[in-house]
XYZ file of C-alpha atoms in Angstrom:
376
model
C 53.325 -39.617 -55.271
C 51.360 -37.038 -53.379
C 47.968 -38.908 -52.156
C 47.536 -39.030 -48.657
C 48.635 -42.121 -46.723
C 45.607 -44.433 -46.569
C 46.481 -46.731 -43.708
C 48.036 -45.012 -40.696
C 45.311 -46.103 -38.557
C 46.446 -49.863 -39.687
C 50.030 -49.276 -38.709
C 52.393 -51.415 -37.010
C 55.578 -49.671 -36.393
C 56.288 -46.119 -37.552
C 59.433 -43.807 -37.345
C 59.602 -40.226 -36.543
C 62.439 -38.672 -38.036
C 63.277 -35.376 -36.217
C 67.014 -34.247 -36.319
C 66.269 -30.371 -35.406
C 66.964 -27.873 -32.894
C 65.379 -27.943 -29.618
C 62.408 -25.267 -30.380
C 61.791 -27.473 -33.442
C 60.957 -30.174 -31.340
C 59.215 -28.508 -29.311
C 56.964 -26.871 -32.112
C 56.282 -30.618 -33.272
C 54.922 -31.774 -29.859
C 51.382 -30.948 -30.905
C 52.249 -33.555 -33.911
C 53.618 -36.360 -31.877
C 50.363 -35.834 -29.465
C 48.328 -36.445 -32.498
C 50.119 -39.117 -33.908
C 49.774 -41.296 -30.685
C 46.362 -40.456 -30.352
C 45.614 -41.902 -34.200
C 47.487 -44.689 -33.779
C 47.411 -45.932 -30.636
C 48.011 -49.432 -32.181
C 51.140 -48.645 -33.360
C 55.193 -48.813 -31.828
C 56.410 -45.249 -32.377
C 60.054 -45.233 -32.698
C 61.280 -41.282 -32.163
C 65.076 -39.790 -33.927
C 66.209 -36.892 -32.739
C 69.969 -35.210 -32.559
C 71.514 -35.887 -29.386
C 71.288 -32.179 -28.322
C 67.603 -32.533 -27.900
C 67.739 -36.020 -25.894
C 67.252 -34.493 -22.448
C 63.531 -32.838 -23.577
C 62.901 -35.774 -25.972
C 63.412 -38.801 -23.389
C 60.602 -37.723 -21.410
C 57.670 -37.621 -24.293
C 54.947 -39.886 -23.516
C 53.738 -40.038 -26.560
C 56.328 -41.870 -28.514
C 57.756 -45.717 -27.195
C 61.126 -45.360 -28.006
C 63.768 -42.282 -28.537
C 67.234 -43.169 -30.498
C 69.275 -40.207 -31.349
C 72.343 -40.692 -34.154
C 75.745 -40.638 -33.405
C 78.727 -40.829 -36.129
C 80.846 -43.702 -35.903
C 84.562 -43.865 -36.543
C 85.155 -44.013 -40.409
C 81.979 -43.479 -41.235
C 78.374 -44.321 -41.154
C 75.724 -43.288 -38.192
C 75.067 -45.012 -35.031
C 71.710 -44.761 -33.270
C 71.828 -45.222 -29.698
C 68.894 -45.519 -27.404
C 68.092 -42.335 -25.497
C 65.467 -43.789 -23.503
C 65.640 -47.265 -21.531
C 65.907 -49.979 -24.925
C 65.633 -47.399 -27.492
C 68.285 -49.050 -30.057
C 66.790 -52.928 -29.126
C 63.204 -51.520 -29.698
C 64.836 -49.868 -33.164
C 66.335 -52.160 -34.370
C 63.742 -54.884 -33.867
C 60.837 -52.299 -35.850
C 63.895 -52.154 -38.448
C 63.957 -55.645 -38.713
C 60.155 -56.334 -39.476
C 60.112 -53.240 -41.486
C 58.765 -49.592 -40.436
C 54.914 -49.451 -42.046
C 55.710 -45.764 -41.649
C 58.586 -43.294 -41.765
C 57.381 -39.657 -40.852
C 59.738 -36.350 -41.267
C 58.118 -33.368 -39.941
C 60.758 -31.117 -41.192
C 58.912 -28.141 -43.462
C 62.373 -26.220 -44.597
C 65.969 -27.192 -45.757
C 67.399 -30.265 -43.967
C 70.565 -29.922 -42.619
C 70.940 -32.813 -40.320
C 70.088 -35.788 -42.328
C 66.760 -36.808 -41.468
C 65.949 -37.348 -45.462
C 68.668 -39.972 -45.551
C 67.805 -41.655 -42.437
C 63.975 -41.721 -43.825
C 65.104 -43.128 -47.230
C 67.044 -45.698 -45.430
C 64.559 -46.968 -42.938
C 63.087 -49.434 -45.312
C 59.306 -48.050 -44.820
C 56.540 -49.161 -46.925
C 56.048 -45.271 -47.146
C 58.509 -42.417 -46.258
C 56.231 -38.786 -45.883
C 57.478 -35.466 -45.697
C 57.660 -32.080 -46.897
C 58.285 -31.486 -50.374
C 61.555 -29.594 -51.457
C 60.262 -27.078 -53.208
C 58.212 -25.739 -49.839
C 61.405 -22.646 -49.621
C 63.928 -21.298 -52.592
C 66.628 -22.787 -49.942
C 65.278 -25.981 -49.437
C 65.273 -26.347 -53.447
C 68.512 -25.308 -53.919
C 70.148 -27.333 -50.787
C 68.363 -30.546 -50.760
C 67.693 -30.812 -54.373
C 66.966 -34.171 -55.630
C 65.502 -35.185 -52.244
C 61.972 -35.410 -53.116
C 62.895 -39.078 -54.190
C 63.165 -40.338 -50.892
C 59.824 -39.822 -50.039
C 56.630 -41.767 -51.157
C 54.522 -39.522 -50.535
C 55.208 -35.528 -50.211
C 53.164 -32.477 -49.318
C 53.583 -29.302 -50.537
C 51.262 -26.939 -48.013
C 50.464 -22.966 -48.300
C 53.751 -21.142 -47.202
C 53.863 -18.747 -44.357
C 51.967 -20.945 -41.686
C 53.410 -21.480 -38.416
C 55.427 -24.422 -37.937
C 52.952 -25.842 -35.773
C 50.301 -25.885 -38.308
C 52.641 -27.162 -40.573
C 52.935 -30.431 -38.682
C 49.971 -31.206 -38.362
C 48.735 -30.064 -41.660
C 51.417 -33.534 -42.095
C 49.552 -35.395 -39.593
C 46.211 -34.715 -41.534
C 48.116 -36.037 -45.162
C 49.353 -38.971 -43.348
C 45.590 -39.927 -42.134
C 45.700 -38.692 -38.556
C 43.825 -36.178 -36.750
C 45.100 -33.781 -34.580
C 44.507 -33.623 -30.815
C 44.538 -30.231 -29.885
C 47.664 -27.939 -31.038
C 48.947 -26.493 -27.784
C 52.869 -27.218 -27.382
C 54.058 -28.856 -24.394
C 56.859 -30.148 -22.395
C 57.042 -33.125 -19.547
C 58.899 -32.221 -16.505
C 59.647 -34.172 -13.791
C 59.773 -33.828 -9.850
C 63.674 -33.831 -10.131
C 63.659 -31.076 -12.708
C 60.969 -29.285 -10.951
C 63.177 -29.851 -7.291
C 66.258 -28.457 -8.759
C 65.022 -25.927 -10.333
C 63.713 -24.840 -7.105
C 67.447 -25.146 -5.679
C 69.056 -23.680 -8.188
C 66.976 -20.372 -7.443
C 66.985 -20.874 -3.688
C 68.282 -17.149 -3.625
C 65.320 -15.673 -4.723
C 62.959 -17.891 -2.878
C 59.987 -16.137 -2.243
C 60.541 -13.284 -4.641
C 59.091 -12.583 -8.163
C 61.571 -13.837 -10.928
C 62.076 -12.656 -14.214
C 63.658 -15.216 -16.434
C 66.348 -13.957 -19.200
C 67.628 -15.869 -22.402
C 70.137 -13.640 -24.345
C 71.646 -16.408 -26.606
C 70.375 -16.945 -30.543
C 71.911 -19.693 -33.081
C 73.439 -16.724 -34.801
C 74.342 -13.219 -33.406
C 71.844 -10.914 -36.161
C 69.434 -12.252 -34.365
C 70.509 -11.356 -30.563
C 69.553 -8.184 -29.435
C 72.927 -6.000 -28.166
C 73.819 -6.867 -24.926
C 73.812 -3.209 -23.766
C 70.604 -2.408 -25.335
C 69.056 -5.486 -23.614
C 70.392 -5.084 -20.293
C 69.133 -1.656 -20.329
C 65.557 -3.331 -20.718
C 65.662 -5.982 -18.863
C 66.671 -2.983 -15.821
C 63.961 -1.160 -16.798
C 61.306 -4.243 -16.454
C 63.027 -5.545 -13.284
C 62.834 -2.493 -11.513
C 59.538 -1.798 -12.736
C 58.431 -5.510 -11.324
C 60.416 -5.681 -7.890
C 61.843 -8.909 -9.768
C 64.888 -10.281 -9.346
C 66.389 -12.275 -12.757
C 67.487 -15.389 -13.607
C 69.560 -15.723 -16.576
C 69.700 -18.435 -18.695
C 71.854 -19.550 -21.471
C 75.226 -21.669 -22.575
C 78.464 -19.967 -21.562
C 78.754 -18.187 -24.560
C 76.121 -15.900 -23.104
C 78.031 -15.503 -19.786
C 79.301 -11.838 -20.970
C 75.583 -10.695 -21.679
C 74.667 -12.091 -18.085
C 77.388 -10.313 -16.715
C 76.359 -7.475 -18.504
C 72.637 -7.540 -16.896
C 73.988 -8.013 -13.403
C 76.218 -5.084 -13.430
C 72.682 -3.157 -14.673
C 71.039 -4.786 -11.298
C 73.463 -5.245 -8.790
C 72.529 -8.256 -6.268
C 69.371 -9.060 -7.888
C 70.765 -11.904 -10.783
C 71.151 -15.666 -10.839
C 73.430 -16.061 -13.638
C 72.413 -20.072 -14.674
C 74.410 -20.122 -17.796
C 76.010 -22.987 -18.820
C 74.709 -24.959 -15.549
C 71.826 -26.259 -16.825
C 70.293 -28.249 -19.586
C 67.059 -27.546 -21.685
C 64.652 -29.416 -19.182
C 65.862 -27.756 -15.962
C 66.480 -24.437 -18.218
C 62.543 -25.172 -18.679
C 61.704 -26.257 -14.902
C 62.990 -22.868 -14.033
C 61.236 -20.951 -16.494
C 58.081 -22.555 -15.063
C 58.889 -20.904 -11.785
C 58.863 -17.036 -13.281
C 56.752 -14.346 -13.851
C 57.463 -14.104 -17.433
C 60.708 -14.589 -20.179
C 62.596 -12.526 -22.280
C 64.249 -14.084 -25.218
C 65.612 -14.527 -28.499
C 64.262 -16.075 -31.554
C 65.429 -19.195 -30.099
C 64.362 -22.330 -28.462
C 63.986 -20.869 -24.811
C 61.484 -18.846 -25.713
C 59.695 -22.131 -27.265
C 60.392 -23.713 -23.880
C 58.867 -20.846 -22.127
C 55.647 -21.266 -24.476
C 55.559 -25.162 -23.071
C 55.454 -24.454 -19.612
C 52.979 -21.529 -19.892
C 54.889 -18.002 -18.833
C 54.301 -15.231 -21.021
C 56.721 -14.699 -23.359
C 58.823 -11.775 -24.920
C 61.086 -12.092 -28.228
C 63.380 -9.799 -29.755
C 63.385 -11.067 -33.517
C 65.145 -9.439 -36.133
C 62.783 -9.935 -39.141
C 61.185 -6.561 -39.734
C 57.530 -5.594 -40.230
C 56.950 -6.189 -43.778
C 59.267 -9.103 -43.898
C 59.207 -12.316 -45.810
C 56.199 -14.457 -43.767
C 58.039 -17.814 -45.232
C 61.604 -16.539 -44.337
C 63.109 -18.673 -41.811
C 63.402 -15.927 -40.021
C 59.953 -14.774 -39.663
C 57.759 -15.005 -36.930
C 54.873 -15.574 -39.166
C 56.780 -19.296 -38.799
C 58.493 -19.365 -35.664
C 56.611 -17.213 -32.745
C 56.159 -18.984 -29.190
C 53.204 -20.780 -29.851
C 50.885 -19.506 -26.761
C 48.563 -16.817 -26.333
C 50.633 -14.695 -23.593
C 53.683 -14.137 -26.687
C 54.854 -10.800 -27.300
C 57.528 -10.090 -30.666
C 59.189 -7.529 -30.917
C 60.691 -6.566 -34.415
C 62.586 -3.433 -36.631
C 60.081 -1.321 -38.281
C 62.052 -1.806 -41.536
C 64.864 -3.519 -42.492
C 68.068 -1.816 -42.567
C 70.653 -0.961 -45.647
C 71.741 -2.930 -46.894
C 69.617 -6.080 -45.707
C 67.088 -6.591 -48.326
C 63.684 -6.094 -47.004
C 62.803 -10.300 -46.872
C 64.810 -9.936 -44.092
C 67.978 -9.567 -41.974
C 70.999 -10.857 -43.690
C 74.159 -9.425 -41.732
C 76.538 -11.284 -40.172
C 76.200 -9.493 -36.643
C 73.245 -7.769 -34.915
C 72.270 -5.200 -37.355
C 68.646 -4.553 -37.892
C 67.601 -6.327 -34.582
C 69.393 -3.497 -32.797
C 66.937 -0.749 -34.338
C 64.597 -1.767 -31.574
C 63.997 1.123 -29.274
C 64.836 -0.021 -26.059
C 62.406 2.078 -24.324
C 59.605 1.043 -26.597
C 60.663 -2.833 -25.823
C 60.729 -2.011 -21.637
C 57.138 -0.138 -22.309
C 55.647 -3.308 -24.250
C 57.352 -5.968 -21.837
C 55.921 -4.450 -18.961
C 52.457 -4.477 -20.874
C 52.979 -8.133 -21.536
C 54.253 -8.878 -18.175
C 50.927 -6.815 -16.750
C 48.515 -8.374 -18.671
C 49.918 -11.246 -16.679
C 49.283 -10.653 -13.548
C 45.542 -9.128 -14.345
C 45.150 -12.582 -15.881
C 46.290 -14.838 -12.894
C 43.432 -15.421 -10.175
């Protein structure tokens, strides 16, 4: 079936299945906004992988968050992630979901079409999987699960994706501006964590992607990011797991005494909390530069799609920019031999690293500018 869900605004109990990364969820916040606004009747049960837990528990817009864990032998386990989250699934399981919702456009990896299918919903919506050539071919067969699909124009931002899903299950969006919830903790030890820079201008630094063709060469970047810092007066905060410890070692050798290497020592909501404190972000196509979008700093991006590329790649920024006004991307002119020129398809950084670093410093700065003309 593929008419639009008549009766969301009748709803009892409905299920949001997200089992994505942590920019994905942050992308969807506009669509859980929405969804709470048009049903404000209704007990909104939230999934997502444990790895986004600590920016999912605080969401007011949802009443419970459970995020899946395997059990031994087999099978999944959903544990609560916020105060009663398994009691309050369990008990929607029990009288039956009215609704099971999977904002999840491309090719499902974590098994959020499974956990749909088996929620026992009256109706199960989603994305159809014939939205991408990979979705097709990796979750063929999967359009069964759902009662109700939607197959939308490709190359729309993710954003507008979700809530073109809000609109086919009968909601209306309210507003589409991402957004995170922080608390005074966060917020306090953020604030400790960068107790060395207290009263200076802060730069904030993310050099870490989900796969290394899209992470700009560590040189290259900390050339940049010494370029912009020195330019600034800033100091710099880096920000990452410990796999990015080399490229923040890398950036305080370029700025001697001026670097608060954070990685690994924090999780996504203080990694956000002290984003919030800094002048502005330079990042990867990854989720801090969605986080940086959420708490309102302007935000840089080395991507490696190129100009010209494939606007429904999952690659593409036409998909995946930080969703805010102050976003800057920065991207090869072409695609390099032999990528094809959808997009990037090497194993390592390949046509990322055509970026000229000068042009990148020279653009940053403009960004970073345009900033502080902008603040009162």
């Amino acid at each position: 079936m593929t008419d639009a869900v008549p009766y969301l605004s009748s709803a009892r109990r409905i299920l949001v299945v997200k089992l994505d990364e942590a920019g994905d969820f942050v992308l969807a916040t506009p669509f859980l906004r929405g969804l709470r606004a048009s049903a404000p009747q209704a007990r909104i049960v939230l999934a997502v992988r444990p790895a986004v837990a600590d920016l999912a528990e605080t969401c007011p817009h949802v009443d419970a968050v459970v995020a899946p864990h395997p059990k031994p032998g087999g099978g999944i386990d959903l544990r609560g992630v916020t105060p009663g989250g398994a009691a309050a699934f369990a008990e929607a399981f029990r009288a039956g979901f009215d609704l099971t919702l999977v904002p999840r456009y491309d090719f499902d990896r974590h098994g959020a079409t499974a956990l749909a299918a088996n929620s026992r919903a009256r109706a199960v919506v989603g994305f159809s999987e014939t939205v991408t050539p990979w979705k097709a071919s990796g979750n063929a067969g999967f359009d069964r699960a759902y009662t109700h699909r939607l197959t939308p124009p490709p190359g729309r931002h993710e954003v507008e994706q979700n809530l073109a899903l809000l609109r086919f299950a009968g909601g209306v969006p309210d507003g589409d501006g991402v957004e995170l919830h922080l608390t005074a903790e966060d917020r306090a030890e953020a604030a400790r964590r960068l107790a060395d820079a207290a009263g200076e201008r802060i730069i904030a630094v993310a050099p870490g992607a989900a796969a290394s063709r899209r992470e700009y060469p560590p040189e290259r970047l900390a050339a940049v990011v010494a370029v912009v810092a020195v330019a600034l007066g800033a100091r710099v905060a880096v920000l990452g797991t410990e796999l990015e410890r080399a490229a923040a070692e890398r950036i305080a050798a370029a700025l001697p005494g001026r670097v608060t290497d954070l990685t690994g020592r924090t999780g996504l909501r203080l990694a956000a909390a002290v984003i919030e404190r800094t002048a502005g972000l330079i990042a990867m196509d990854s989720a801090p530069a969605h986080l940086g979008a959420a708490v309102g700093v302007p935000v840089a991006v080395f991507s490696c799609h190129p100009e010209g590329g494939e606007p429904n790649h999952f690659h593409a920024p036409e998909r995946f920019r930080p969703w805010c006004a102050r976003a800057l991307v920065l991207r090869p002119a072409a695609a390099l031999a032999p990528c094809p020129p959808e997009s990037c398809t090497a194993a390592e950084a390949h046509c990322i690293a055509s970026i000229p670093p000068e042009l990148a410093a020279a653009r940053i700065l403009a960004l970073f500018g345009e900033s502080d003309s902008a603040s009162p």
